[in-house]
Coordinates of C-alpha atoms and ligand atoms in Angstrom, one line a residue:
M1 CA 0.0 0.0 0.0
T2 CA 1.0 3.6 -0.4
P3 CA 2.2 5.0 3.0
P4 CA 0.2 8.0 4.1
V5 CA 2.0 11.3 3.3
P6 CA 2.7 13.3 6.5
G7 CA 0.5 16.3 6.8
T8 CA -2.4 15.0 4.7
P9 CA -5.8 15.6 6.2
A10 CA -7.2 12.8 8.2
A11 CA -10.7 13.1 6.6
P12 CA -11.2 10.4 4.0
S13 CA -11.4 11.6 0.4
I14 CA -13.0 9.9 -2.5
L15 CA -9.5 8.5 -3.2
E16 CA -9.1 7.0 0.2
P17 CA -9.7 3.3 -0.2
L18 CA -12.9 2.0 1.4
A19 CA -12.2 -0.4 4.2
L20 CA -13.9 -3.8 3.8
Y21 CA -12.8 -5.3 7.1
G22 CA -14.6 -3.4 9.7
A23 CA -18.1 -3.2 11.3
A24 CA -19.2 -0.4 8.8
F25 CA -18.7 -2.7 5.8
A26 CA -20.3 -5.7 7.6
A27 CA -23.4 -3.5 8.4
D28 CA -23.9 -2.2 4.9
P29 CA -21.9 -4.0 2.2
H30 CA -24.3 -2.9 -0.6
G31 CA -23.9 0.7 0.3
H32 CA -20.1 0.2 0.0
Y33 CA -20.6 -1.5 -3.4
R34 CA -22.6 1.4 -4.7
K35 CA -19.8 3.9 -3.8
L36 CA -17.2 1.6 -5.3
R37 CA -19.2 1.2 -8.6
A38 CA -19.3 5.0 -8.9
Q39 CA -15.5 4.9 -9.2
G40 CA -15.5 2.6 -12.2
P41 CA -15.4 -1.2 -13.0
L42 CA -12.5 -1.6 -10.5
A43 CA -11.8 0.5 -7.3
R44 CA -9.1 0.5 -4.7
V45 CA -10.2 -1.0 -1.4
R46 CA -8.5 -1.9 1.9
V47 CA -8.9 -5.5 2.9
A48 CA -6.8 -5.3 6.1
P49 CA -5.1 -2.3 7.8
D50 CA -1.9 -2.8 5.8
V51 CA -3.3 -4.4 2.7
D52 CA -5.0 -2.8 -0.3
A53 CA -6.5 -4.5 -3.3
M54 CA -8.3 -3.5 -6.5
L55 CA -11.9 -4.8 -6.3
V56 CA -13.8 -5.6 -9.5
T57 CA -17.5 -4.6 -9.1
D58 CA -18.6 -4.6 -12.7
Y59 CA -20.2 -7.9 -13.9
H60 CA -18.6 -8.0 -17.3
A61 CA -15.2 -7.1 -16.0
A62 CA -15.6 -9.8 -13.4
V63 CA -16.3 -12.5 -16.0
D64 CA -13.4 -11.3 -18.2
L65 CA -11.0 -11.4 -15.3
L66 CA -12.1 -14.8 -14.1
R67 CA -11.6 -16.3 -17.5
D68 CA -8.4 -14.5 -18.5
T69 CA -5.5 -16.9 -17.7
E70 CA -3.1 -15.1 -20.1
T71 CA -3.1 -11.8 -18.2
F72 CA -3.6 -13.0 -14.6
T73 CA -2.2 -15.7 -12.4
K74 CA -3.6 -17.3 -9.2
D75 CA -0.1 -17.6 -7.7
P76 CA 0.1 -15.0 -4.9
R77 CA 3.7 -15.4 -4.0
A78 CA 5.1 -12.2 -5.6
W79 CA 2.4 -10.2 -3.9
Q80 CA 2.7 -12.0 -0.6
A81 CA 6.4 -11.0 -0.3
G82 CA 5.3 -7.5 0.4
V83 CA 2.6 -8.3 3.0
P84 CA 3.2 -8.4 6.7
A85 CA 3.7 -12.0 7.8
D86 CA 1.0 -11.6 10.5
S87 CA -1.6 -10.1 8.2
P88 CA -5.1 -11.4 8.9
V89 CA -5.7 -11.9 5.2
L90 CA -2.8 -14.4 4.7
P91 CA -4.6 -17.5 6.1
V92 CA -7.1 -17.0 3.3
L93 CA -5.0 -15.5 0.4
G94 CA -1.5 -16.8 1.2
H95 CA 0.0 -19.5 -1.0
R96 CA -0.4 -23.2 -0.5
P97 CA 0.2 -26.0 -3.0
T98 CA -3.4 -26.5 -3.9
A99 CA -5.8 -26.0 -6.9
L100 CA -6.7 -22.6 -5.7
F101 CA -3.3 -21.1 -6.0
T102 CA -2.0 -22.8 -9.2
D103 CA -2.5 -22.3 -12.9
G104 CA -2.4 -24.3 -16.1
A105 CA -1.2 -27.9 -16.1
V106 CA -0.5 -28.0 -12.3
H107 CA -4.0 -26.7 -11.6
A108 CA -5.6 -29.1 -14.0
R109 CA -3.9 -32.0 -12.3
Y110 CA -5.2 -31.0 -8.9
R111 CA -8.6 -30.0 -10.2
D112 CA -9.1 -33.3 -12.0
A113 CA -8.4 -35.2 -8.8
I114 CA -10.8 -33.0 -6.8
N115 CA -13.5 -33.2 -9.4
D116 CA -13.3 -36.9 -9.8
T117 CA -13.4 -37.3 -6.0
L118 CA -16.4 -35.1 -5.5
A119 CA -18.1 -36.8 -8.3
L120 CA -18.1 -40.0 -6.3
I121 CA -20.4 -38.5 -3.7
E122 CA -23.8 -40.2 -4.3
P123 CA -26.5 -37.6 -3.9
H124 CA -29.0 -39.8 -2.0
L125 CA -26.3 -41.0 0.4
L126 CA -25.1 -37.5 0.9
R127 CA -28.6 -36.4 1.7
A128 CA -28.9 -39.3 4.2
E129 CA -25.6 -38.2 5.9
V130 CA -26.7 -34.6 6.1
T131 CA -30.0 -35.7 7.6
R132 CA -28.2 -37.8 10.2
V133 CA -25.9 -34.9 11.2
A134 CA -28.8 -32.4 11.1
Q135 CA -31.0 -34.5 13.4
R136 CA -28.1 -35.0 15.8
L137 CA -27.4 -31.2 16.0
I138 CA -31.2 -30.4 16.3
A139 CA -31.5 -32.9 19.1
D140 CA -28.9 -31.0 21.1
F141 CA -31.1 -27.9 21.4
S142 CA -34.6 -28.8 20.4
A143 CA -35.8 -29.3 24.0
T144 CA -34.9 -25.8 25.0
G145 CA -37.2 -23.7 22.7
T146 CA -34.4 -21.3 21.9
G147 CA -31.1 -21.6 19.9
D148 CA -28.5 -19.9 17.8
L149 CA -28.8 -21.4 14.3
I150 CA -25.3 -20.4 13.4
A151 CA -23.4 -21.7 16.4
Q152 CA -25.6 -24.7 17.1
Y153 CA -26.5 -25.8 13.6
A154 CA -25.0 -24.2 10.4
R155 CA -21.4 -23.9 11.6
G156 CA -20.9 -27.5 12.6
L157 CA -23.0 -29.3 9.9
P158 CA -20.7 -29.1 6.8
L159 CA -17.6 -30.1 8.7
H160 CA -19.2 -33.1 10.3
V161 CA -20.3 -34.3 6.9
F162 CA -16.8 -33.7 5.4
T163 CA -15.1 -35.6 8.2
A164 CA -17.3 -38.5 7.7
S165 CA -16.8 -38.5 3.9
F166 CA -13.0 -38.4 4.2
G167 CA -12.9 -41.0 6.9
V168 CA -11.7 -38.9 9.8
A169 CA -11.9 -40.9 13.0
P170 CA -14.7 -39.7 15.3
E171 CA -12.1 -38.8 18.0
D172 CA -10.4 -36.5 15.6
T173 CA -13.5 -34.8 14.3
E174 CA -13.5 -32.0 16.8
R175 CA -9.9 -31.1 16.0
V176 CA -10.8 -30.8 12.3
V177 CA -13.8 -28.7 13.2
R178 CA -11.7 -26.5 15.4
G179 CA -8.8 -26.2 12.9
T180 CA -11.0 -25.4 9.9
A181 CA -13.3 -22.9 11.7
G182 CA -10.2 -21.2 13.3
M183 CA -8.7 -20.4 9.9
M184 CA -11.6 -18.0 9.2
D185 CA -12.0 -16.6 12.7
P186 CA -10.2 -13.3 13.3
A187 CA -10.2 -14.0 17.0
A188 CA -8.3 -17.3 16.6
D189 CA -4.7 -18.0 15.7
A190 CA -5.3 -18.8 12.1
T191 CA -1.8 -20.3 11.5
A192 CA -2.1 -22.6 14.5
A193 CA -5.6 -23.6 13.4
Y194 CA -4.4 -24.5 9.9
D195 CA -1.5 -26.5 11.4
E196 CA -3.9 -28.4 13.5
L197 CA -6.0 -29.3 10.5
V198 CA -3.0 -30.3 8.5
G199 CA -1.7 -32.4 11.4
V200 CA -4.9 -34.5 11.6
V201 CA -5.2 -34.9 7.8
T202 CA -1.5 -35.8 7.5
A203 CA -2.0 -38.7 10.0
L204 CA -5.2 -39.7 8.2
V205 CA -3.5 -39.8 4.7
A206 CA -0.5 -41.9 6.1
E207 CA -3.0 -44.3 7.7
R208 CA -5.0 -44.7 4.4
R209 CA -1.8 -45.2 2.5
R210 CA -1.1 -48.2 4.8
R211 CA -4.7 -49.4 5.1
P212 CA -7.1 -48.2 2.4
G213 CA -10.7 -47.7 3.5
R214 CA -14.0 -46.9 1.8
D215 CA -13.7 -43.1 1.9
L216 CA -12.7 -40.1 -0.2
T217 CA -9.2 -40.0 1.2
T218 CA -8.5 -43.5 -0.1
Y219 CA -9.9 -42.5 -3.5
L220 CA -7.8 -39.4 -3.8
L221 CA -4.7 -41.4 -3.0
A222 CA -5.6 -43.9 -5.8
H223 CA -6.4 -41.3 -8.4
P224 CA -4.4 -41.5 -11.6
A225 CA -3.1 -37.9 -11.0
G226 CA -0.7 -39.7 -8.6
L227 CA -0.7 -37.1 -5.9
D228 CA 2.0 -37.6 -3.2
D229 CA 1.0 -37.6 0.4
D230 CA 1.6 -33.9 1.0
E231 CA -0.3 -33.0 -2.2
T232 CA -3.2 -35.2 -1.0
V233 CA -3.2 -33.6 2.4
R234 CA -3.3 -30.1 0.9
Q235 CA -6.2 -30.8 -1.5
I236 CA -8.2 -32.4 1.4
T237 CA -7.6 -29.4 3.6
L238 CA -8.5 -27.1 0.7
I239 CA -11.8 -28.9 0.2
M240 CA -12.6 -28.7 3.9
S241 CA -11.6 -25.1 4.4
T242 CA -13.0 -23.8 1.1
G243 CA -16.2 -25.8 1.6
H244 CA -17.0 -25.2 5.2
D245 CA -17.4 -21.5 5.6
P246 CA -19.5 -20.7 2.4
T247 CA -21.8 -23.7 3.0
T248 CA -22.3 -22.6 6.6
N249 CA -23.1 -19.1 5.3
L250 CA -25.4 -20.3 2.6
I251 CA -27.4 -22.2 5.2
G252 CA -27.4 -19.2 7.6
N253 CA -28.2 -16.6 5.0
A254 CA -31.0 -18.6 3.5
L255 CA -32.6 -19.4 6.9
L256 CA -32.4 -15.7 7.7
R257 CA -34.1 -14.9 4.4
M258 CA -36.9 -17.3 5.2
L259 CA -37.4 -16.1 8.8
S260 CA -37.4 -12.4 7.9
D261 CA -39.2 -12.3 4.6
T262 CA -41.8 -9.7 5.1
G263 CA -44.0 -11.1 2.3
Y264 CA -44.7 -14.0 4.6
G265 CA -45.0 -12.1 7.9
G266 CA -41.6 -13.2 9.0
S267 CA -42.6 -16.7 10.0
L268 CA -42.5 -20.2 8.5
H269 CA -46.2 -20.6 8.8
G270 CA -48.6 -20.9 5.8
G271 CA -46.7 -21.2 2.5
A272 CA -43.5 -19.5 3.6
M273 CA -40.7 -18.9 1.1
T274 CA -39.3 -22.2 0.1
A275 CA -35.7 -23.3 0.8
H276 CA -35.1 -23.3 -2.9
E277 CA -36.3 -19.7 -3.3
A278 CA -34.3 -18.6 -0.3
V279 CA -31.1 -20.2 -1.4
N280 CA -31.5 -18.8 -4.9
D281 CA -32.2 -15.3 -3.6
V282 CA -29.1 -15.5 -1.3
L283 CA -26.8 -16.7 -4.2
W284 CA -27.9 -13.6 -6.2
R285 CA -28.0 -10.9 -3.5
D286 CA -25.7 -12.0 -0.7
P287 CA -23.4 -14.7 -2.0
P288 CA -21.6 -16.5 0.9
L289 CA -18.2 -15.7 -0.7
A290 CA -18.9 -12.0 -1.3
N291 CA -15.4 -10.9 -2.4
M292 CA -12.8 -13.4 -3.5
G293 CA -11.4 -14.7 -6.8
A294 CA -7.9 -13.4 -6.0
H295 CA -5.8 -12.8 -9.2
F296 CA -2.5 -11.1 -9.8
P297 CA -1.5 -9.5 -13.1
R298 CA 1.5 -11.3 -14.7
H299 CA 2.7 -7.9 -16.0
D300 CA 1.8 -4.2 -15.9
T301 CA -1.4 -3.9 -17.9
E302 CA -4.6 -2.0 -18.4
F303 CA -7.8 -3.8 -17.6
H304 CA -11.2 -2.3 -18.5
G305 CA -9.5 1.1 -18.7
V306 CA -7.8 0.8 -15.3
P307 CA -4.0 0.5 -15.0
L308 CA -2.8 -2.5 -12.9
R309 CA 0.7 -3.2 -11.7
A310 CA 2.3 -6.7 -12.1
G311 CA 1.7 -8.8 -9.0
Q312 CA -0.9 -6.5 -7.3
L313 CA -3.9 -8.1 -5.6
V314 CA -7.1 -8.0 -7.6
L315 CA -10.3 -9.4 -6.1
V316 CA -13.7 -9.9 -7.6
S317 CA -16.8 -8.8 -5.8
F318 CA -19.2 -11.6 -6.6
A319 CA -21.8 -9.7 -4.5
A320 CA -21.4 -6.4 -6.3
A321 CA -21.3 -8.0 -9.8
N322 CA -24.5 -9.9 -9.1
T323 CA -26.4 -6.9 -7.9
Q324 CA -25.2 -4.5 -10.6
S325 CA -28.7 -4.8 -12.2
P326 CA -28.0 -6.8 -15.3
P327 CA -31.2 -7.8 -17.0
S328 CA -31.1 -11.2 -15.4
F329 CA -31.2 -9.7 -11.9
T330 CA -34.1 -7.4 -12.4
D331 CA -36.1 -9.9 -14.5
P332 CA -37.4 -12.6 -12.1
A333 CA -38.2 -14.9 -15.0
A334 CA -34.5 -14.9 -16.0
R335 CA -33.5 -15.4 -12.4
S336 CA -35.7 -18.5 -11.8
G337 CA -32.8 -20.9 -12.4
D338 CA -29.4 -20.4 -11.1
G339 CA -28.5 -18.7 -14.5
A340 CA -25.7 -16.3 -14.6
H341 CA -25.0 -15.2 -11.1
L342 CA -21.4 -15.5 -10.0
A343 CA -21.8 -16.9 -6.5
W344 CA -19.9 -20.0 -7.6
S345 CA -17.4 -17.9 -9.7
T346 CA -16.7 -18.8 -13.3
G347 CA -13.7 -19.8 -15.3
P348 CA -11.1 -22.5 -14.5
H349 CA -11.3 -21.9 -10.7
R350 CA -15.1 -21.9 -10.4
C351 CA -16.4 -23.9 -7.5
P352 CA -16.2 -27.6 -8.3
A353 CA -18.7 -28.5 -5.5
K354 CA -21.8 -26.6 -6.6
Q355 CA -24.1 -29.7 -6.6
P356 CA -23.1 -31.2 -3.3
A357 CA -23.0 -27.8 -1.6
L358 CA -26.5 -27.0 -2.8
L359 CA -27.7 -30.4 -1.7
M360 CA -26.2 -30.0 1.7
A361 CA -27.7 -26.6 2.2
M362 CA -31.1 -27.5 1.0
T363 CA -31.2 -30.7 3.1
A364 CA -30.0 -28.8 6.2
I365 CA -32.7 -26.2 5.8
E366 CA -35.5 -28.6 5.1
Q367 CA -34.6 -30.8 8.1
L368 CA -34.5 -27.8 10.4
T369 CA -37.7 -26.1 9.2
S370 CA -39.7 -29.4 9.1
Q371 CA -38.8 -30.3 12.6
L372 CA -38.9 -26.9 14.3
C373 CA -41.8 -25.8 12.2
D374 CA -42.8 -22.7 14.2
L375 CA -39.3 -21.2 14.2
E376 CA -39.1 -17.5 14.5
L377 CA -36.3 -14.9 14.9
A378 CA -35.8 -14.0 18.5
V379 CA -34.5 -10.5 17.5
E380 CA -35.5 -7.9 14.9
P381 CA -33.6 -8.6 11.6
D382 CA -32.1 -5.1 11.9
A383 CA -30.5 -6.0 15.3
L384 CA -28.5 -8.9 13.8
V385 CA -24.7 -8.6 13.8
W386 CA -22.8 -9.6 10.8
R387 CA -19.3 -11.2 11.0
P388 CA -16.8 -8.6 10.0
G389 CA -14.3 -9.4 7.2
P390 CA -13.8 -8.6 3.5
F391 CA -14.5 -12.0 2.1
H392 CA -17.7 -13.5 3.5
R393 CA -21.3 -12.4 4.1
A394 CA -22.4 -14.1 7.2
P395 CA -24.6 -13.4 10.2
A396 CA -22.6 -13.9 13.4
H397 CA -25.6 -15.3 15.2
L398 CA -29.1 -16.3 14.3
P399 CA -31.1 -16.4 17.6
V400 CA -34.5 -18.1 17.3
R401 CA -37.3 -19.4 19.4
F402 CA -39.8 -22.3 18.8
T403 CA -42.0 -24.7 20.6
P404 CA -39.7 -27.1 22.5
L405 CA -39.7 -30.7 21.2
D406 CA -40.0 -33.7 23.5
S407 CA -38.1 -35.8 21.1
V408 CA -36.7 -35.8 17.6
P409 CA -36.5 -38.7 15.1
E410 CA -33.7 -41.3 15.7
P411 CA -30.7 -40.0 13.7
A412 CA -29.7 -43.4 12.3
G413 CA -31.9 -45.8 10.5
P414 CA -32.1 -49.5 11.4
G415 CA -28.6 -50.7 12.1
A416 CA -26.2 -47.8 12.8
R417 CA -24.8 -46.4 9.5
Q418 CA -21.0 -46.3 9.1
A419 CA -19.6 -42.8 8.7
T420 CA -18.3 -43.7 5.3
D421 CA -21.4 -45.4 3.9
H422 CA -22.3 -42.6 1.6
V423 CA -19.2 -43.2 -0.5
P424 CA -20.0 -45.8 -3.1
T425 CA -18.1 -49.1 -3.4
R426 CA -16.0 -48.1 -6.4
V427 CA -13.9 -46.1 -3.9
G428 CA -10.6 -47.9 -3.6
G429 CA -11.0 -49.5 -7.0
T430 CA -9.6 -48.1 -10.2
P431 CA -10.8 -44.5 -10.1
N432 CA -12.0 -44.3 -13.7
G433 CA -13.0 -47.9 -13.9
Ligands
HEM1 C1 -19.4 -28.8 -0.4 C2 -19.0 -27.6 -0.2 C3 -17.9 -26.9 -1.0 C4 -16.7 -27.4 -1.4 C5 -16.2 -28.8 -1.1 C6 -16.0 -26.4 -2.2 C7 -14.8 -26.6 -2.8 C8 -14.1 -25.6 -3.5 C9 -12.8 -25.7 -4.1 C10 -11.9 -26.9 -3.9 C11 -12.5 -24.6 -4.7 C12 -11.2 -24.2 -5.5 C13 -11.4 -24.6 -7.0 C14 -10.2 -24.2 -7.8 O1 -9.4 -23.4 -7.5 O2 -10.1 -24.8 -8.9 C15 -13.7 -23.7 -4.6 C16 -13.8 -22.5 -5.1 C17 -14.9 -21.7 -5.0 N1 -16.0 -22.0 -4.3 FE1 -16.5 -23.7 -3.4 N2 -16.8 -25.3 -2.2 C18 -18.0 -25.6 -1.5 C19 -19.0 -24.8 -1.3 C20 -19.1 -23.5 -1.8 C21 -20.3 -22.6 -1.6 C22 -21.5 -22.9 -0.7 C23 -20.0 -21.5 -2.3 C24 -20.8 -20.3 -2.5 C25 -22.1 -20.3 -2.9 C26 -18.7 -21.7 -3.0 C27 -18.1 -20.8 -3.9 C28 -16.9 -20.9 -4.4 C29 -16.2 -19.9 -5.1 C30 -16.8 -18.5 -5.4 C31 -15.0 -20.4 -5.5 C32 -13.9 -19.6 -6.2 C33 -13.0 -19.0 -5.2 C34 -12.0 -18.1 -5.8 O3 -12.1 -17.8 -7.0 O4 -11.0 -17.7 -5.1 N3 -18.2 -22.9 -2.7 N4 -14.7 -24.4 -3.9

């Protein structure tokens, strides 16, 4: 960033980058996007006290950037060299040997392994696993009549499903949950959290190398890409860390939409907004990953009329691009599918897990709203606090009340299911066979 010039007035001018990391942005992101759009297709923002970025808010510029592998690289190392080592954005943007931070053939190799592994997840078995986890989480608070749907439901659900899919031993599950959640928590030591996650997954990969199981870890090790142990560990931790927070936020944001929708009187009674409508609305208006898609110009360049320096951080605002009022946003007919919003990004690094993530979110919402069917918010929507941070859009808490339940359905069907039962039998065989 440019150091402040001594003697310059403290009052922010139009050229002072808007900060995306504080409470003001969390309280009104769309107000910030409006101001940024007024500056052009890209505008300078501050993502941490010492770190500036160019943020793309224009829809077409966003699509162009996300597909332009000639001009931009995903490798952050040149940029990272100038960022303080303790910067809070490094746990998210700092380099790791994974699909997210690589280009070309290296990326394709990791991406194929990830895609083929995720493709093994049988939808009906994933739905059964999410249902099992959901029922267990609901049972923990359903007798009380009150709860926080983020802390007690949405936050834990994706990770418990991932740990089962990858064959993490039940006694290690809490360490994975703690490690993954800690990476995105500004109050936690993110480096220690990531190290804890890597430690558990490293032991798991070594164990599966010795004794293959029926889980996604075993499959990833057997994939023709021939990933070594460390590469396997890094792709698993990528899947867990990249999958956990946005799925939590998709569930949380959609539940909030359903519980606060004024068209239905703010309750789930009588033909309320469906889970599908709520999820679709959130993906357009408040995508869980609001600003991401980190790219770095390979050389000095001009992009959509804006000069960019080699190696500088350029982020894409999926939220601003989605709400720029392209015809597809204002025309409900064109929005009815999942059409052209950018919530899953686009280009070679678009989310590879759209289908399982949607299925997890929908199942989680349906389970909750069908069991606690008179759920209502325990505070006014305006009183909700949003988690600060430049990357996500996420309510910090979702306090609710409901009629306490005496009991909930048994989580497991007849004969306790194995944690890995939702992985089909071809795992462990020849991956493409
Ligand atoms: C099952 C849950 C999920 C998993 C396993 C998952 C996994 C991943 C992975 C591995 C990548 C990196 C792909 C690459 O670089 O080639 C990625 C990227 C991405 N995912 Fe997901 N994801 C999940 C849920 C979600 C959800 C719910 C959203 C938001 C609606 C989302 C949005 C994105 C976006 C926008 C990117 C691109 C990030 C960037 O450009 O920096 N993902 N995801």
